[in-house]
Coordinates of C-alpha atoms in Angstrom, one line a residue:
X9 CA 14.9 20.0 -13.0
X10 CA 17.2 21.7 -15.2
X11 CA 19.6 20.1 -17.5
X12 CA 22.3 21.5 -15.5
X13 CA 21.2 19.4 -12.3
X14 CA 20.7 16.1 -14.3
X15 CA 24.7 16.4 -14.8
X16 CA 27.4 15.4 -12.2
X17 CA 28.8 18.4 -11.3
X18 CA 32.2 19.3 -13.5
X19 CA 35.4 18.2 -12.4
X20 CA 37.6 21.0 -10.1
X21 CA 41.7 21.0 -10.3
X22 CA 40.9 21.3 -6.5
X23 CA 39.3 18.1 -6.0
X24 CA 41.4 16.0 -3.7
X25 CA 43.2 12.7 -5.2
X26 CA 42.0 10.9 -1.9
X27 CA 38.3 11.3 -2.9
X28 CA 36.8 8.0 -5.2
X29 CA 36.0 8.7 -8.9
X30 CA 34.3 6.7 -11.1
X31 CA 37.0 4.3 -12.1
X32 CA 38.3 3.8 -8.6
X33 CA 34.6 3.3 -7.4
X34 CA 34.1 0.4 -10.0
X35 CA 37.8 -1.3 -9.4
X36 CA 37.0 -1.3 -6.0
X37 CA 34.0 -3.2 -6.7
X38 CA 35.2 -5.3 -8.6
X39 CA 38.1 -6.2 -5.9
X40 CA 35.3 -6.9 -3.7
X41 CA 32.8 -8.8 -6.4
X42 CA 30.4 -6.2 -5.2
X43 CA 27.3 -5.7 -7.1
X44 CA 25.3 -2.5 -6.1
X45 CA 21.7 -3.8 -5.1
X46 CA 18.0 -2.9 -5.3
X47 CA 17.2 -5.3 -2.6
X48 CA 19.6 -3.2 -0.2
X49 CA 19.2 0.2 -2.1
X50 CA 22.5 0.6 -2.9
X51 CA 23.4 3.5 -5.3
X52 CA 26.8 4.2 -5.4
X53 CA 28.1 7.9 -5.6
X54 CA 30.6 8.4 -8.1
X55 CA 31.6 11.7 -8.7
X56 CA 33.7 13.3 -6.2
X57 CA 32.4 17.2 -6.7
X58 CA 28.8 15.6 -5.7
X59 CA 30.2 14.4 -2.2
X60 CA 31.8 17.8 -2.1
X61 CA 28.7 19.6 -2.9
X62 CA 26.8 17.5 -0.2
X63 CA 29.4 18.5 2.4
X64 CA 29.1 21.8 1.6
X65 CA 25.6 21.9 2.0
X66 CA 25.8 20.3 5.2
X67 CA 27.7 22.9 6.1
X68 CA 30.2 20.7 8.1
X69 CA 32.4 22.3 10.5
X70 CA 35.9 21.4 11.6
X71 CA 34.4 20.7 15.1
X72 CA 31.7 17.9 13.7
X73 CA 31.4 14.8 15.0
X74 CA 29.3 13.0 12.0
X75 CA 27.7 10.5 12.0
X76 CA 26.9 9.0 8.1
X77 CA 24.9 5.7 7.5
X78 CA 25.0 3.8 4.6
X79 CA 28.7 4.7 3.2
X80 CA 29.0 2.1 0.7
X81 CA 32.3 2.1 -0.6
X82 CA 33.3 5.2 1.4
X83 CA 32.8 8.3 -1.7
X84 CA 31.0 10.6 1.0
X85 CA 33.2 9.2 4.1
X86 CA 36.2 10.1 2.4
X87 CA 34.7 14.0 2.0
X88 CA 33.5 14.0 5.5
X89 CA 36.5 13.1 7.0
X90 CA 38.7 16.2 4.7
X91 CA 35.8 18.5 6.7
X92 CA 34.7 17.1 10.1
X93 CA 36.5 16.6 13.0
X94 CA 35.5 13.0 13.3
X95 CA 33.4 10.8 11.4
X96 CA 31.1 6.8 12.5
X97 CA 29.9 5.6 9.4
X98 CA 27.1 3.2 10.2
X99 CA 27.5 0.0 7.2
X100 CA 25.3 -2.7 7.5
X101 CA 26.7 -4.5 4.8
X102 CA 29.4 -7.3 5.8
X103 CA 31.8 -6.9 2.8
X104 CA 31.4 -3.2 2.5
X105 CA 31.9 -3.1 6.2
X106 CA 35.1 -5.0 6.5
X107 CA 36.7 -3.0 3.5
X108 CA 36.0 0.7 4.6
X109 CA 38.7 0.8 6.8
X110 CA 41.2 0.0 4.6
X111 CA 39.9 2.4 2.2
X112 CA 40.0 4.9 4.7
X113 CA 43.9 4.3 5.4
X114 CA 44.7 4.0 2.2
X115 CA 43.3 7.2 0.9
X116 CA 43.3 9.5 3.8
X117 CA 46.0 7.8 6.4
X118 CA 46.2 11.3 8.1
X119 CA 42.9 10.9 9.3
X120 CA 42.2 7.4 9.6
X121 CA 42.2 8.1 13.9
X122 CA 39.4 10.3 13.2
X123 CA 37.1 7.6 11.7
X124 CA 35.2 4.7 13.2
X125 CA 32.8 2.0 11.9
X126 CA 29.9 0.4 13.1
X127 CA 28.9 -2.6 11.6
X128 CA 25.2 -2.6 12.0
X129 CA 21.5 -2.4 11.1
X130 CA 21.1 1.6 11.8
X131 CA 17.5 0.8 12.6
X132 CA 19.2 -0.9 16.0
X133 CA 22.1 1.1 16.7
X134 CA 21.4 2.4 20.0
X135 CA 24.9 4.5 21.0
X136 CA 28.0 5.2 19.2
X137 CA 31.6 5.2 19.6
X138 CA 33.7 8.3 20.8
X139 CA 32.2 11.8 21.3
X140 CA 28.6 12.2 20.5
X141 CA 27.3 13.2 17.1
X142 CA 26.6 17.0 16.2
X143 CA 25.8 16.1 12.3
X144 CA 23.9 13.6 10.3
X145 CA 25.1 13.4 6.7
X146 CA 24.3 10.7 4.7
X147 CA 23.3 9.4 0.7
X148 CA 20.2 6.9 2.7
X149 CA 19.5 3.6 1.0
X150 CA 15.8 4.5 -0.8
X151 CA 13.8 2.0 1.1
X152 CA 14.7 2.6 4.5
X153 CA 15.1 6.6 4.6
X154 CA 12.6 7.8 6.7
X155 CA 12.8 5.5 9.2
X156 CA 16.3 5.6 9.5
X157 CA 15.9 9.5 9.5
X158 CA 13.4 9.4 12.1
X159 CA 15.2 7.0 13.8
X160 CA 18.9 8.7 14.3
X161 CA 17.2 11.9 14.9
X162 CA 15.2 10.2 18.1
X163 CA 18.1 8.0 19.7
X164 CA 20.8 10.9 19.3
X165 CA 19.3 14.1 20.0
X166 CA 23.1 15.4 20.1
X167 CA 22.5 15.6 16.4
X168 CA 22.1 19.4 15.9
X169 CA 21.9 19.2 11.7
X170 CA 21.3 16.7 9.6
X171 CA 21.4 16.9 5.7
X172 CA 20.4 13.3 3.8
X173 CA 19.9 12.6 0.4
X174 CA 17.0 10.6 -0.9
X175 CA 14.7 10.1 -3.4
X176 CA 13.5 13.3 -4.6
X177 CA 9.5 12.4 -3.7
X178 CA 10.5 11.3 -0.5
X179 CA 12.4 14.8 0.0
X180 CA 9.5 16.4 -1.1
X181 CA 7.2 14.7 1.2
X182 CA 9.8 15.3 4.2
X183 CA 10.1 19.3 3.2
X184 CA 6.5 19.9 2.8
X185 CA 4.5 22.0 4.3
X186 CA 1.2 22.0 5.4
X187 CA -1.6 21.9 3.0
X188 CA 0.6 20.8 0.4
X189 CA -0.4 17.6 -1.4
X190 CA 2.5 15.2 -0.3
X191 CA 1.9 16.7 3.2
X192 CA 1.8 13.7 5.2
X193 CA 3.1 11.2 7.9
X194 CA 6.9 12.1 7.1
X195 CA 6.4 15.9 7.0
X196 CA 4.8 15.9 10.4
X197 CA 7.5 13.5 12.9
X198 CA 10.2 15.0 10.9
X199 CA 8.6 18.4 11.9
X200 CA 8.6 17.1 15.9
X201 CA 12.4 17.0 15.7
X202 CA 13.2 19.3 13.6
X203 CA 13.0 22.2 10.9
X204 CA 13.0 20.9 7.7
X205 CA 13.4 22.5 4.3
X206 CA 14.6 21.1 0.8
X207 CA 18.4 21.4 0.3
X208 CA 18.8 21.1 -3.5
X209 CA 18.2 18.3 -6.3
X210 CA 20.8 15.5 -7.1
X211 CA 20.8 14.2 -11.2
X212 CA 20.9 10.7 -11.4
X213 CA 24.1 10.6 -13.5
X214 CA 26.6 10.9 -10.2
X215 CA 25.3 7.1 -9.3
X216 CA 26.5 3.9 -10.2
X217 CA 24.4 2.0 -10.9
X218 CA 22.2 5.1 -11.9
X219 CA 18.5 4.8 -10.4
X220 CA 15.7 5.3 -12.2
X221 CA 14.5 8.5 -10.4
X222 CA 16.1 11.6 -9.3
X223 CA 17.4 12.3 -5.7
X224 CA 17.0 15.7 -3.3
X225 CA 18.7 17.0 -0.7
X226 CA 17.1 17.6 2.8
X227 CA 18.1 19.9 5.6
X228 CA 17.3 19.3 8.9
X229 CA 18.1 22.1 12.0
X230 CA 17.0 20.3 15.1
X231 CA 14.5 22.5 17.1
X232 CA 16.2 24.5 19.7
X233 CA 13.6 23.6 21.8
X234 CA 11.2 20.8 22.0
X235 CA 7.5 21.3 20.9
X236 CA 5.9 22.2 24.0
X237 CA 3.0 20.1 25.0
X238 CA 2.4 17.5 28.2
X239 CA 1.6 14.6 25.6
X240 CA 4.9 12.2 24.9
X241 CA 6.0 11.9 21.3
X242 CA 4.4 8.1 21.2
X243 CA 1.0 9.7 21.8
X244 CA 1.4 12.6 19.3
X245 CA 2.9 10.2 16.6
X246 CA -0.4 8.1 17.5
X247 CA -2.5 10.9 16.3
X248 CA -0.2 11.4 13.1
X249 CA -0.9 7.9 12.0
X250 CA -4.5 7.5 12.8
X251 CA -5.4 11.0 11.1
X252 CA -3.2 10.2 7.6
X253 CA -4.4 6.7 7.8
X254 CA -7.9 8.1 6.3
X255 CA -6.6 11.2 5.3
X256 CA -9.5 11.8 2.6
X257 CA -12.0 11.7 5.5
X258 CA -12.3 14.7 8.1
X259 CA -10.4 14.4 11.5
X260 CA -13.9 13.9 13.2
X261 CA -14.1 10.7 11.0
X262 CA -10.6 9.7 10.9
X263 CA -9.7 9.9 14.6
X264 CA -12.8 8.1 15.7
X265 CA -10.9 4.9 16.5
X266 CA -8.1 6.7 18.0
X267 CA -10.8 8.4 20.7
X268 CA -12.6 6.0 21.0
X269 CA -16.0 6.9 19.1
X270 CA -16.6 10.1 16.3
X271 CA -18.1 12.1 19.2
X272 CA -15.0 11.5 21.5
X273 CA -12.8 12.4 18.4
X274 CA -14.7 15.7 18.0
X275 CA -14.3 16.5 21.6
X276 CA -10.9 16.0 21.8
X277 CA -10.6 18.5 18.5
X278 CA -12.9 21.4 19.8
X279 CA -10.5 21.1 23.1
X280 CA -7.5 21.6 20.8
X281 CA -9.2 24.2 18.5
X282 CA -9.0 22.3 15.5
X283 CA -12.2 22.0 13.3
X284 CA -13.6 18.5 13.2
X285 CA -14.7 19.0 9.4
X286 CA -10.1 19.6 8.9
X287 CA -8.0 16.8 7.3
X288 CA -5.0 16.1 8.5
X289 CA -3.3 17.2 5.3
X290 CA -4.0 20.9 6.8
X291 CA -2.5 20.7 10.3
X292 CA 1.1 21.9 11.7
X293 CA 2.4 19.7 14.3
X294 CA 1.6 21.5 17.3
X295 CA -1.5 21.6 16.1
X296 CA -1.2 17.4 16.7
X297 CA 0.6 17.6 20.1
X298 CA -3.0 19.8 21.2
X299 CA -5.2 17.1 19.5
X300 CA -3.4 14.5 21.5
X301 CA -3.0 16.6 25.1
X302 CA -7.0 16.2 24.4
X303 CA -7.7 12.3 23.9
X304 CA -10.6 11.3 25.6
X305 CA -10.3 9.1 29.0
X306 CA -10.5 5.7 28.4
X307 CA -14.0 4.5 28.9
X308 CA -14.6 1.9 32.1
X309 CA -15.5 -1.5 31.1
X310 CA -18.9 -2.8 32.0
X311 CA -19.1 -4.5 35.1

């Protein structure tokens, strides 16, 4: 990463006095005896051309209806709502929940009819207030990013782009491609939903408390349409995790539990035209939905 990357991004006459800077970030805090936390993955963004940058990215339109999770103190919120049409920020935190609305009407009154909160676990948020979501944007908590990813993109398929920032080896992992080393288990369900590619790299100076590794940016374009194949996403996914599970072994080897025996899982590969002697480290996703249109019929038990 260059130099220029590990630096928040310079400060623009044009940036907006209703977005949070570091000092208001911190006196806000402190009004609140907040304490960023590992526990919850809380890193704060501070610097308001970051949120502006990630906007940007996300190429947010003035017809979005966004959904963010995790907005702390409200940095990225605040951005979102100069851009989209409408923003739900999803906190699961109690204080940071109950203060977010005032912060909103305090800094952005215009708008403050154009933002809702739902104070929640993202992981069991099932609908959302108002019109349905076109865009996921959101700075993820570290330790809950790809399932909350995988999650949103699942319950609200209304979600047409989606552009997170997380921990740059998670980003890699969810942008890779097959036959790449980090290839794995978040590269290929990330891949069911949508395309994914890597959106940029985020220095580690624009957070308070600053973390100890560097973030990415992730882009995700929802598939116009779904990966064709007569298996359901649970039995894909069940292939996914049985063939990464052993991923050094060969798929013959690896999926032999999933079909049932290492012949059966061989079977069910030469169906799908996928060598048995392949790792799963070398297979697209529709490669997966074949393997799985293929598993072998339960065996009867003995009478």
């Amino acid at each position: 990463m260059s130099t220029a990357e590990q630096q928040p991004e310079s400060t623009e006459s044009t940036t907006s006095d209703a977005l949070l800077g570091p000092a208001d970030i911190r006196e806000l805090a402190a009004a609140l005896g907040v304490r960023p936390t590992k526990q919850k993955g809380q890193n704060f963004v501070i610097d308001a051309n970051t949120v502006r940058r990630i906007v940007r990215t996300a190429e947010v339109r003035p017809d979005d209806v966004v959904v963010e999770v995790g907005p702390g103190l409200g940095s990225l919120t605040l951005a979102l709502l100069e851009a989209a049409d409408r923003v739900t920020a999803v906190e699961i935190d109690d204080i940071l929940a109950a203060a977010l609305p005032a912060t909103i009407e305090a800094r952005m009154p215009q708008r403050k009819d154009r933002f809702a909160l739902v104070h929640s676990d993202a992981m069991l948020v099932t609908e959302l207030p108002g019109p349905a979501p076109t865009a996921l944007v959101a700075n993820l908590p570290y330790n809950v990013a790809v399932p909350v990813l995988l999650t949103m993109l699942d319950r609200f398929p209304s979600i047409e782009r989606t552009l997170v920032m997380v921990q740059a080896e998670v980003a890699d992992r969810l942008a890779a491609e097959p036959g790449n080393k980090v290839y794995g288990v978040p590269s290929v369900k990330a891949n069911w939903y949508a395309h994914v590619k890597r959106a940029g790299s985020i220095g580690r100076k624009v957070f308070w408390p600053a973390p100890n590794v560097d973030s990415g940016l992730v882009s995700l374009v929802r598939r116009a349409e779904p990966i064709k194949t007569s298996a359901s996403k649970a039995e894909v996914f069940a292939v996914v995790d049985a063939a990464f599970a052993q991923r050094r072994k060969t798929l013959r080897a690896a999926l032999a539990g999933w079909a049932g025996s290492a012949a059966g899982a061989e079977a069910a590969l030469v169906a799908a035209g996928v060598s048995p002697k392949a790792r799963g480290e070398s297979l697209t996703v529709e490669e997966f939905a074949a393997i799985a249109e293929h598993k072998p019929a339960a065996q009867r038990p003995a009478l």
